[in-house]
PDB file of C-alpha atoms in Angstrom:
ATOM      1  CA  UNK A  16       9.184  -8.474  -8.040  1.00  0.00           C
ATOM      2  CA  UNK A  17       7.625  -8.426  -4.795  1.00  0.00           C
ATOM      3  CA  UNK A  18       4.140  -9.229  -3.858  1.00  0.00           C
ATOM      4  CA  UNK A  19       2.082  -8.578  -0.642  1.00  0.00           C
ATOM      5  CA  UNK A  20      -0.757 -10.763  -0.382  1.00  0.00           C
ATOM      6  CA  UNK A  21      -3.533 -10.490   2.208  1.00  0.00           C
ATOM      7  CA  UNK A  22      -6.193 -13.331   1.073  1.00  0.00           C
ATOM      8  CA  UNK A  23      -8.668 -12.424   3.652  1.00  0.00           C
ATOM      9  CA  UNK A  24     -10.538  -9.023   2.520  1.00  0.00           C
ATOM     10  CA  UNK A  25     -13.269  -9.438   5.578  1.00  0.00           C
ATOM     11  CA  UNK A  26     -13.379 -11.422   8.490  1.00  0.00           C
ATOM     12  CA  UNK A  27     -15.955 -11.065  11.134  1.00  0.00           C
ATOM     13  CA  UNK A  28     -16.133 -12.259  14.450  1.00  0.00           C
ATOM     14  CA  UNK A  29     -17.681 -12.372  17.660  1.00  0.00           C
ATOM     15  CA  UNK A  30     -16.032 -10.548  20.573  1.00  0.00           C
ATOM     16  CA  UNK A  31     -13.959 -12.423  22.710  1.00  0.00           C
ATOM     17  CA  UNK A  32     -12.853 -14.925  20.128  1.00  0.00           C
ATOM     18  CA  UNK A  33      -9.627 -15.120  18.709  1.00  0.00           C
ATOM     19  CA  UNK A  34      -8.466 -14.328  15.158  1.00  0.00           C
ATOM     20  CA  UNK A  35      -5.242 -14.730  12.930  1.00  0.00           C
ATOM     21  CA  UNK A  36      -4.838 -12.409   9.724  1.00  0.00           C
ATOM     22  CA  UNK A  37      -2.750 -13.699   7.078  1.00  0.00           C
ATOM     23  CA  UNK A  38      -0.158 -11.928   5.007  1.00  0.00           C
ATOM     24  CA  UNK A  39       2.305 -13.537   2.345  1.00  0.00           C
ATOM     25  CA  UNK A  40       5.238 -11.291   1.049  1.00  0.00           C
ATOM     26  CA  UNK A  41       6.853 -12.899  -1.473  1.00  0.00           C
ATOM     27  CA  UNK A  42      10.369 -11.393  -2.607  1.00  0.00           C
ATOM     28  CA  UNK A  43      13.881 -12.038  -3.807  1.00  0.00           C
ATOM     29  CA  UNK A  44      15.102  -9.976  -0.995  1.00  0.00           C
ATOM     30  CA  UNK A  45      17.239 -11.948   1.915  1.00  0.00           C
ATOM     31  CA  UNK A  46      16.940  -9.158   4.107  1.00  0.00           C
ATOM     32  CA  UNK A  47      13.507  -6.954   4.988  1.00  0.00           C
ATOM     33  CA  UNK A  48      11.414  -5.066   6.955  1.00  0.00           C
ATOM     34  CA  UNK A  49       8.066  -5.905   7.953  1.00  0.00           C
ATOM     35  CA  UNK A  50       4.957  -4.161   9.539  1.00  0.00           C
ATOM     36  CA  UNK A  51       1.759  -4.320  10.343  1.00  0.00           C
ATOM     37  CA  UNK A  52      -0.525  -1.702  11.103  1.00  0.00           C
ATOM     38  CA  UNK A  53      -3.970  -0.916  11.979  1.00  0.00           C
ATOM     39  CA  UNK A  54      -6.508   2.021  10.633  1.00  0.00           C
ATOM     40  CA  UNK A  55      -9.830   2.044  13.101  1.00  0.00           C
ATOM     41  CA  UNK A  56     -12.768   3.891  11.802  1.00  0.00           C
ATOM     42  CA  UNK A  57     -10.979   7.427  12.108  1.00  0.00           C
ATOM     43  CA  UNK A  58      -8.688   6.865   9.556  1.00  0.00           C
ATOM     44  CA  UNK A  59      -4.789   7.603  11.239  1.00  0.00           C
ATOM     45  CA  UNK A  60      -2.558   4.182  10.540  1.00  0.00           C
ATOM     46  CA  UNK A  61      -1.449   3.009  14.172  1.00  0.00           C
ATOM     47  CA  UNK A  62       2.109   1.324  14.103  1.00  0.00           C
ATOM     48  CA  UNK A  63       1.577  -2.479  15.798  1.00  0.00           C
ATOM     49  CA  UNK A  64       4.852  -3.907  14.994  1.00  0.00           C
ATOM     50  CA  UNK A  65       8.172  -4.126  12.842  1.00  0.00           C
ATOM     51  CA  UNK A  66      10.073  -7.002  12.487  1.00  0.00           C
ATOM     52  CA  UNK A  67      13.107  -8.275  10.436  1.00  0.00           C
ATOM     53  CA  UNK A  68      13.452 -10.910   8.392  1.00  0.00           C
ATOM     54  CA  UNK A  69      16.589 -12.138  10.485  1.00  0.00           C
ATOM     55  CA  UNK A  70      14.106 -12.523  13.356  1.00  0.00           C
ATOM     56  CA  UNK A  71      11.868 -15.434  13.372  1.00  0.00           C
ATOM     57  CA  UNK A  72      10.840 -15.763  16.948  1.00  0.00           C
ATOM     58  CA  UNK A  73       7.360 -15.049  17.708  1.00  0.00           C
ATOM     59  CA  UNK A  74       6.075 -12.214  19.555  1.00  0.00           C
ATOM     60  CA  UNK A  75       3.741 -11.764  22.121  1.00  0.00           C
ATOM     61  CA  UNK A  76       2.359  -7.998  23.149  1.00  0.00           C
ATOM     62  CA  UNK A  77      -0.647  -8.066  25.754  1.00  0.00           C
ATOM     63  CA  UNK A  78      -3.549  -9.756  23.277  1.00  0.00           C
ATOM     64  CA  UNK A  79      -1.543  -9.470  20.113  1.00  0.00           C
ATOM     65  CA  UNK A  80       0.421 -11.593  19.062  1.00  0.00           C
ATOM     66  CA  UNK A  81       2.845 -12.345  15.545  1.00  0.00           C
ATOM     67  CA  UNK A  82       4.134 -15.551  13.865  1.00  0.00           C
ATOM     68  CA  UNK A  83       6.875 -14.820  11.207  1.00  0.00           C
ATOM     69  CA  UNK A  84       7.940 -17.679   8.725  1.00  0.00           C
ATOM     70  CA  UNK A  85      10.568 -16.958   6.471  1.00  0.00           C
ATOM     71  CA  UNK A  86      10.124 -20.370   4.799  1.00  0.00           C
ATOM     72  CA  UNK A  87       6.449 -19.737   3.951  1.00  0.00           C
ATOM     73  CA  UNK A  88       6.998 -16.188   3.507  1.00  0.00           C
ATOM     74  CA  UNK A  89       4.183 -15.505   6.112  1.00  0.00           C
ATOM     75  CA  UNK A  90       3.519 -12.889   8.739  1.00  0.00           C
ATOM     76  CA  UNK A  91       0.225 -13.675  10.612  1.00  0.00           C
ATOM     77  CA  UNK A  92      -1.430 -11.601  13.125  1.00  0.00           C
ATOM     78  CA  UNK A  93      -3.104 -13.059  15.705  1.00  0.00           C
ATOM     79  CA  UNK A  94      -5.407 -11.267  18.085  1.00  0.00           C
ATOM     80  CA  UNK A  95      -6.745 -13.143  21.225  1.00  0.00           C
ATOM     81  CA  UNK A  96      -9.728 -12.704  22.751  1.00  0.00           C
ATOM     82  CA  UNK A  97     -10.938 -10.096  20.642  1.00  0.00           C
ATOM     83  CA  UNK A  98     -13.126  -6.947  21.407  1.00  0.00           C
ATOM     84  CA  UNK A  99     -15.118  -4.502  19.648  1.00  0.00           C
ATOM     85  CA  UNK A 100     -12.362  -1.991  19.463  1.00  0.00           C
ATOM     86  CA  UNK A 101     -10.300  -4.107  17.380  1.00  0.00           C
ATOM     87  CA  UNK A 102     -12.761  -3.697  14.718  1.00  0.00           C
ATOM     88  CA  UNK A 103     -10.453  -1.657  11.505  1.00  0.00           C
ATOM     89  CA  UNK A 104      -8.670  -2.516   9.062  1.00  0.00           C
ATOM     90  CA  UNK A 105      -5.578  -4.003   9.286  1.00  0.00           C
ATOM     91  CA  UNK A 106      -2.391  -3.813   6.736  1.00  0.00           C
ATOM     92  CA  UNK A 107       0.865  -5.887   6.116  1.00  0.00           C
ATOM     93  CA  UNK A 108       3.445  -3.851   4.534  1.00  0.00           C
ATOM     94  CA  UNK A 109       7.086  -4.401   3.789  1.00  0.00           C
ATOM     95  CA  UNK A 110       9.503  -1.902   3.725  1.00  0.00           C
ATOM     96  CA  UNK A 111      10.744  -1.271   0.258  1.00  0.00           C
ATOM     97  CA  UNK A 112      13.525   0.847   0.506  1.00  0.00           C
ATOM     98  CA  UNK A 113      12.831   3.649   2.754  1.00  0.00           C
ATOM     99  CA  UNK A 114       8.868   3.041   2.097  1.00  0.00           C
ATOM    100  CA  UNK A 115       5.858   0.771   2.458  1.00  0.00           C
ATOM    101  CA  UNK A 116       4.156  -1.372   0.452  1.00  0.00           C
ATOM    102  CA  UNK A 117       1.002  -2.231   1.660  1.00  0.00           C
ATOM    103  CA  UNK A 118      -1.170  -4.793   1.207  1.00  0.00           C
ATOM    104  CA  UNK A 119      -4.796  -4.725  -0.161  1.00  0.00           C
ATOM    105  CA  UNK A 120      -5.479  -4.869   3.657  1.00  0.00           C
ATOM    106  CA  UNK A 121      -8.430  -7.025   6.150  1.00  0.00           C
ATOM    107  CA  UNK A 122     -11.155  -5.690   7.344  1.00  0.00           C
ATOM    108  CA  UNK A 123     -12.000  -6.967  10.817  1.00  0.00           C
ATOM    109  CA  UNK A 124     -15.445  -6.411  12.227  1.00  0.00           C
ATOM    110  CA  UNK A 125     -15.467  -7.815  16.129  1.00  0.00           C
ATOM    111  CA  UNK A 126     -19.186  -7.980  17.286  1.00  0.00           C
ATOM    112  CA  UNK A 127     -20.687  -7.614  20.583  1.00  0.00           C
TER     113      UNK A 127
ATOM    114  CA  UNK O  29       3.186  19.534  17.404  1.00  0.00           C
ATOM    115  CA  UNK O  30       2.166  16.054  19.194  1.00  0.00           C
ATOM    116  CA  UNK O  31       1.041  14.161  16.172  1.00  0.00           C
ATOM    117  CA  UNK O  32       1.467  14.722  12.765  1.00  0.00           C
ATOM    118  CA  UNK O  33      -1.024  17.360  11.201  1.00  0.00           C
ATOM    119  CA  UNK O  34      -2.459  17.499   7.840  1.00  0.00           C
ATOM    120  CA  UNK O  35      -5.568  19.888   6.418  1.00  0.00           C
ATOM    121  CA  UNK O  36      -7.820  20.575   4.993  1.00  0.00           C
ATOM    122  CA  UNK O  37      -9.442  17.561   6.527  1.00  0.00           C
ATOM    123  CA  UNK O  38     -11.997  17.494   3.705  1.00  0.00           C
ATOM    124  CA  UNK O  39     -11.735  19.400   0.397  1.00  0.00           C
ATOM    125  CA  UNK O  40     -13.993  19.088  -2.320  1.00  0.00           C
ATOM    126  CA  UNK O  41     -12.632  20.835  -6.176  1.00  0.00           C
ATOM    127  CA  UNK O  42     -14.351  21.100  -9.363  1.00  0.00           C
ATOM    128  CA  UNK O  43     -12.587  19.078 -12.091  1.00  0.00           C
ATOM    129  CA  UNK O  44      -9.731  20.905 -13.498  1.00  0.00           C
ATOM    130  CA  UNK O  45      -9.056  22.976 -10.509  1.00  0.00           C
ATOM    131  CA  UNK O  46      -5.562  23.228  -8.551  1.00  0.00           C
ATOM    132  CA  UNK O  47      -5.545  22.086  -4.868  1.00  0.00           C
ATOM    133  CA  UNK O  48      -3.170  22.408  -2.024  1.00  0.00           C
ATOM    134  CA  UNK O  49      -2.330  19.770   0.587  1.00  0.00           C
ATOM    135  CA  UNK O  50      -0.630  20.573   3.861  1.00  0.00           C
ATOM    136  CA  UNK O  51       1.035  17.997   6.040  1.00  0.00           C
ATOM    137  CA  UNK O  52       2.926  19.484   9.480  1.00  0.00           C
ATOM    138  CA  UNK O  53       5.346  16.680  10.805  1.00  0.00           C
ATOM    139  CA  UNK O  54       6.139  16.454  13.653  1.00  0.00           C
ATOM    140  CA  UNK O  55       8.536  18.666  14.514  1.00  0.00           C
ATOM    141  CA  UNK O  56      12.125  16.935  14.578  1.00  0.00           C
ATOM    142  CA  UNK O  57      10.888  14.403  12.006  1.00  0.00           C
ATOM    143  CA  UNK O  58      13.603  14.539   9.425  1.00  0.00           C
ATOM    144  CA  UNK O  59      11.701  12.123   6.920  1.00  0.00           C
ATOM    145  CA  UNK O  60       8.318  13.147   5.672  1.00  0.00           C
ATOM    146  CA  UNK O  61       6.128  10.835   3.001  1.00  0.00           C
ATOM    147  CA  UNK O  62       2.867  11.171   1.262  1.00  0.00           C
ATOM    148  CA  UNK O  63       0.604   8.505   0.599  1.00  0.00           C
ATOM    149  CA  UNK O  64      -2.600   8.066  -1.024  1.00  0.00           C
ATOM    150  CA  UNK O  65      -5.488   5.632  -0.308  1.00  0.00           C
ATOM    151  CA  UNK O  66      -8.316   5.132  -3.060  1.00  0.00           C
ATOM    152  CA  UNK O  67     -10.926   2.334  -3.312  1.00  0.00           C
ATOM    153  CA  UNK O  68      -9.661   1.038  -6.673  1.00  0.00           C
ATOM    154  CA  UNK O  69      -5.647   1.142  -5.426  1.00  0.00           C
ATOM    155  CA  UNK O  70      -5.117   0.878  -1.956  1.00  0.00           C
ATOM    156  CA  UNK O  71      -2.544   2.317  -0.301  1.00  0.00           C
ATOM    157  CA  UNK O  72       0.082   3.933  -2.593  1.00  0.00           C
ATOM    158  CA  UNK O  73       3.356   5.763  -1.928  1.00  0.00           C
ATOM    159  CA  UNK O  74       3.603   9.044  -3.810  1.00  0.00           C
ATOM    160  CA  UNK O  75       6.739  10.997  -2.274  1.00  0.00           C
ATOM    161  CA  UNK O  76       9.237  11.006   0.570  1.00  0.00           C
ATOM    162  CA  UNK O  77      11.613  13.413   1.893  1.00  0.00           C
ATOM    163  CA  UNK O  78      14.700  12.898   3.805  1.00  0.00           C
ATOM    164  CA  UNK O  79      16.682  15.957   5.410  1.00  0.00           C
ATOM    165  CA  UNK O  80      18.284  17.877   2.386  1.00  0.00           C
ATOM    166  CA  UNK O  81      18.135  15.047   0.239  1.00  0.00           C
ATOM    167  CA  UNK O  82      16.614  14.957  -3.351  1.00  0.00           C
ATOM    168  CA  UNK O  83      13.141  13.848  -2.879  1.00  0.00           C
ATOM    169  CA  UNK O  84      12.315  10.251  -3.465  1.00  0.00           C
ATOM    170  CA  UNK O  85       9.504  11.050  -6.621  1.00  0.00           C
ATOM    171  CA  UNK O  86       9.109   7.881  -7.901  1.00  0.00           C
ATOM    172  CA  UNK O  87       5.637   7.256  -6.565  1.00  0.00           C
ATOM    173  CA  UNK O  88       3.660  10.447  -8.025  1.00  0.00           C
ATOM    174  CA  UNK O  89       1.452   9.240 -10.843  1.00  0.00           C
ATOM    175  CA  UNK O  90       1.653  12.153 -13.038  1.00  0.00           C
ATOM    176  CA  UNK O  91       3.234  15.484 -13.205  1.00  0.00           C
ATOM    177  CA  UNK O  92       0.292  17.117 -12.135  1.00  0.00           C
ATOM    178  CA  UNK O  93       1.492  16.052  -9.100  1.00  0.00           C
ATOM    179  CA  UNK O  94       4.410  17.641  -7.302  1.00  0.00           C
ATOM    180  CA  UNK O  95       5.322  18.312  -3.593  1.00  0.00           C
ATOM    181  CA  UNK O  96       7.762  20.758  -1.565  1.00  0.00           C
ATOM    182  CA  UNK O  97       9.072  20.691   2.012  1.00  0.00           C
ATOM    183  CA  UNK O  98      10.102  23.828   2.953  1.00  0.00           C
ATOM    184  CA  UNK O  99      12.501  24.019   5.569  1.00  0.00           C
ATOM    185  CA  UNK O 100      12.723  20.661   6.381  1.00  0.00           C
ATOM    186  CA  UNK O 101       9.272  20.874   7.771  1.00  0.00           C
ATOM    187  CA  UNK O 102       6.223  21.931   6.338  1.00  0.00           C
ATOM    188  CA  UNK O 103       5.537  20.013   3.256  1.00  0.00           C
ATOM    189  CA  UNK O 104       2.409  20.563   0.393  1.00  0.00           C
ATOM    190  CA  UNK O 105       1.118  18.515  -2.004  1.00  0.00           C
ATOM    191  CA  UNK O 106       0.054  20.171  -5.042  1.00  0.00           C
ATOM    192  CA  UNK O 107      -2.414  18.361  -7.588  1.00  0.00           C
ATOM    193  CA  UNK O 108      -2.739  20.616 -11.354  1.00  0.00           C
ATOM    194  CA  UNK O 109      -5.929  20.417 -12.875  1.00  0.00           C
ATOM    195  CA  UNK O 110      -7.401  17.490 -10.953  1.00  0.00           C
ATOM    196  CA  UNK O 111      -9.220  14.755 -12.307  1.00  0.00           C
ATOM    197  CA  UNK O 112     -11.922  12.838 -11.229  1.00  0.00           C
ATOM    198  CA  UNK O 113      -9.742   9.748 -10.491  1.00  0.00           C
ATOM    199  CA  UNK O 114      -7.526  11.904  -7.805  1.00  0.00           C
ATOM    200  CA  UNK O 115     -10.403  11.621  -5.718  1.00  0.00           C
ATOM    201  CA  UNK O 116      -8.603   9.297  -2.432  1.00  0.00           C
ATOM    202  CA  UNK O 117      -7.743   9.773   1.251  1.00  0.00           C
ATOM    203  CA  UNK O 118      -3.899  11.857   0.806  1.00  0.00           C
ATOM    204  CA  UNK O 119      -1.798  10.757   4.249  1.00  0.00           C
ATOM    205  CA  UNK O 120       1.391  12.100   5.136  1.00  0.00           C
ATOM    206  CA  UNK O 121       3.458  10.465   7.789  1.00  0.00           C
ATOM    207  CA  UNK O 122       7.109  11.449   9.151  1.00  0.00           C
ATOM    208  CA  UNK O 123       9.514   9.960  11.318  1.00  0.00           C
ATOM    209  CA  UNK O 124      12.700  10.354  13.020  1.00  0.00           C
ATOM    210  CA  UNK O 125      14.781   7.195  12.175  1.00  0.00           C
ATOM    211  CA  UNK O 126      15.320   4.945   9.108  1.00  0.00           C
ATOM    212  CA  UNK O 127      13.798   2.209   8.109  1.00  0.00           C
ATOM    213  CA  UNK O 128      10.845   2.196   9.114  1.00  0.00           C
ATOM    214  CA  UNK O 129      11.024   2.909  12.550  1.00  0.00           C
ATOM    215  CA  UNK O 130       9.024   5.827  14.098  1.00  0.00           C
ATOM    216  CA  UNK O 131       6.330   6.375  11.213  1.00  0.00           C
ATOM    217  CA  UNK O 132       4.165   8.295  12.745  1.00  0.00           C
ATOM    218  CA  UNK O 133       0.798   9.043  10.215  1.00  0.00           C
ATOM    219  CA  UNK O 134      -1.927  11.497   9.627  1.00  0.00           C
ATOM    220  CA  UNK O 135      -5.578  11.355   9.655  1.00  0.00           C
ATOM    221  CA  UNK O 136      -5.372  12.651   6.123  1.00  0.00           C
ATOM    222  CA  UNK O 137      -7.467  14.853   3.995  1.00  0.00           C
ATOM    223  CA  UNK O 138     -10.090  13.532   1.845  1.00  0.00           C
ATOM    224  CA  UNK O 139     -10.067  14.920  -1.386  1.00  0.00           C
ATOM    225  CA  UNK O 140     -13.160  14.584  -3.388  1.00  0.00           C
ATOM    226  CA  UNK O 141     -12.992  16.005  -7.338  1.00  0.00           C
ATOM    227  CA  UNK O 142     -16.205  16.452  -8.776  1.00  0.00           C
TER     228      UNK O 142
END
């Protein structure tokens, strides 16, 4: 069976500091997709990244930036210097099959 | 269109009504999904749609759900005498490529059953 796991429900923080949200995906698989992606306020899910499981190295993009563990079966998010526009909620989700499973999400609230 | 397109944005029903969903992919998308986000479940697959394949049903709760695609385009969802617990956000999504790649999603419409 697989299992998404996103221990932090809220996290709040004030702008400018940095913050790493946690996912676990815990599977039989060998070989997988994952994603993460982002719902502000208005409610559309924006596409941050997809990575395979073949692919450990981190990546970097502007102030994001992803670690990817196969061993620990973790995909963290880590957002530096944060601002008030990366308040939403956030979602890890696998691919299974041709769809996602998404996690129970984190809610990130970046005050001014 | 530039995004994908889904209405109502906001539809409230009586209990035991019928309601219509529309999603409009974006055009070119060959896959086409539905989701549905509630407090209680998250985010939950219901349906996808690939090309001329057989849909992918395995996510719809009941069979008072059901969803066409007409054309390879233009898909509704259709919930039969709702219930108070289909109240949830309903988001459709489409893409180009497999895998993953290219989900493009929805504001959604709320549904509210009363």
């Amino acid at each position: 069976a697989q299992k998404v796991t996103q221990a932090q429900t809220e996290i709040s923080v004030v702008e400018k500091e940095d913050v790493t949200l946690d996912c676990v995906y815990e599977t039989r698989d060998t070989t997988y997709y994952l994603f993460w992606y982002k719902q502000p306020p208005s409610g559309e899910l924006v596409f941050l990244i997809r990575r395979n499981s073949f692919d450990e190295q981190n990546e970097i993009s502007g102030r994001y930036s992803w670690n990817f563990q196969k061993s620990t079966s973790s995909f963290n998010f880590t957002i530096t210097a944060s601002q008030v526009v990366d308040s939403a909620v956030y979602f890890c989700a696998p691919l299974k099959g041709q769809n996602f499973v998404f996690g129970p999400g984190t809610r990130l609230s970046v005050l001014p | 269109g530039a995004g994908v397109s889904q209405s109502p944005s906001n539809k409230v029903t009586e209990k035991g009504k019928d309601v219509e969903l529309r999603c409009d992919p974006i055009s070119g998308h060959t896959a086409l999904y539905w989701y549905r986000q509630s407090l209680g479940q998250g985010l939950e697959f219901l349906i996808y749609f690939q090309g001329n394949s057989a849909p992918d049903k395995s996510g719809l709760p009941s069979d008072r759900f059901s969803a066409e695609r007409t054309g390879g385009s233009v898909s509704t969802l259709t919930i039969q005498r709702t219930q108070q617990e289909d109240s949830a956000v309903y988001l459709c999504a489409s893409s180009l490529a497999a895998k993953g790649r290219g989900v493009t999603f929805g504001s959604g419409t709320r549904l509210t059953v009363v």
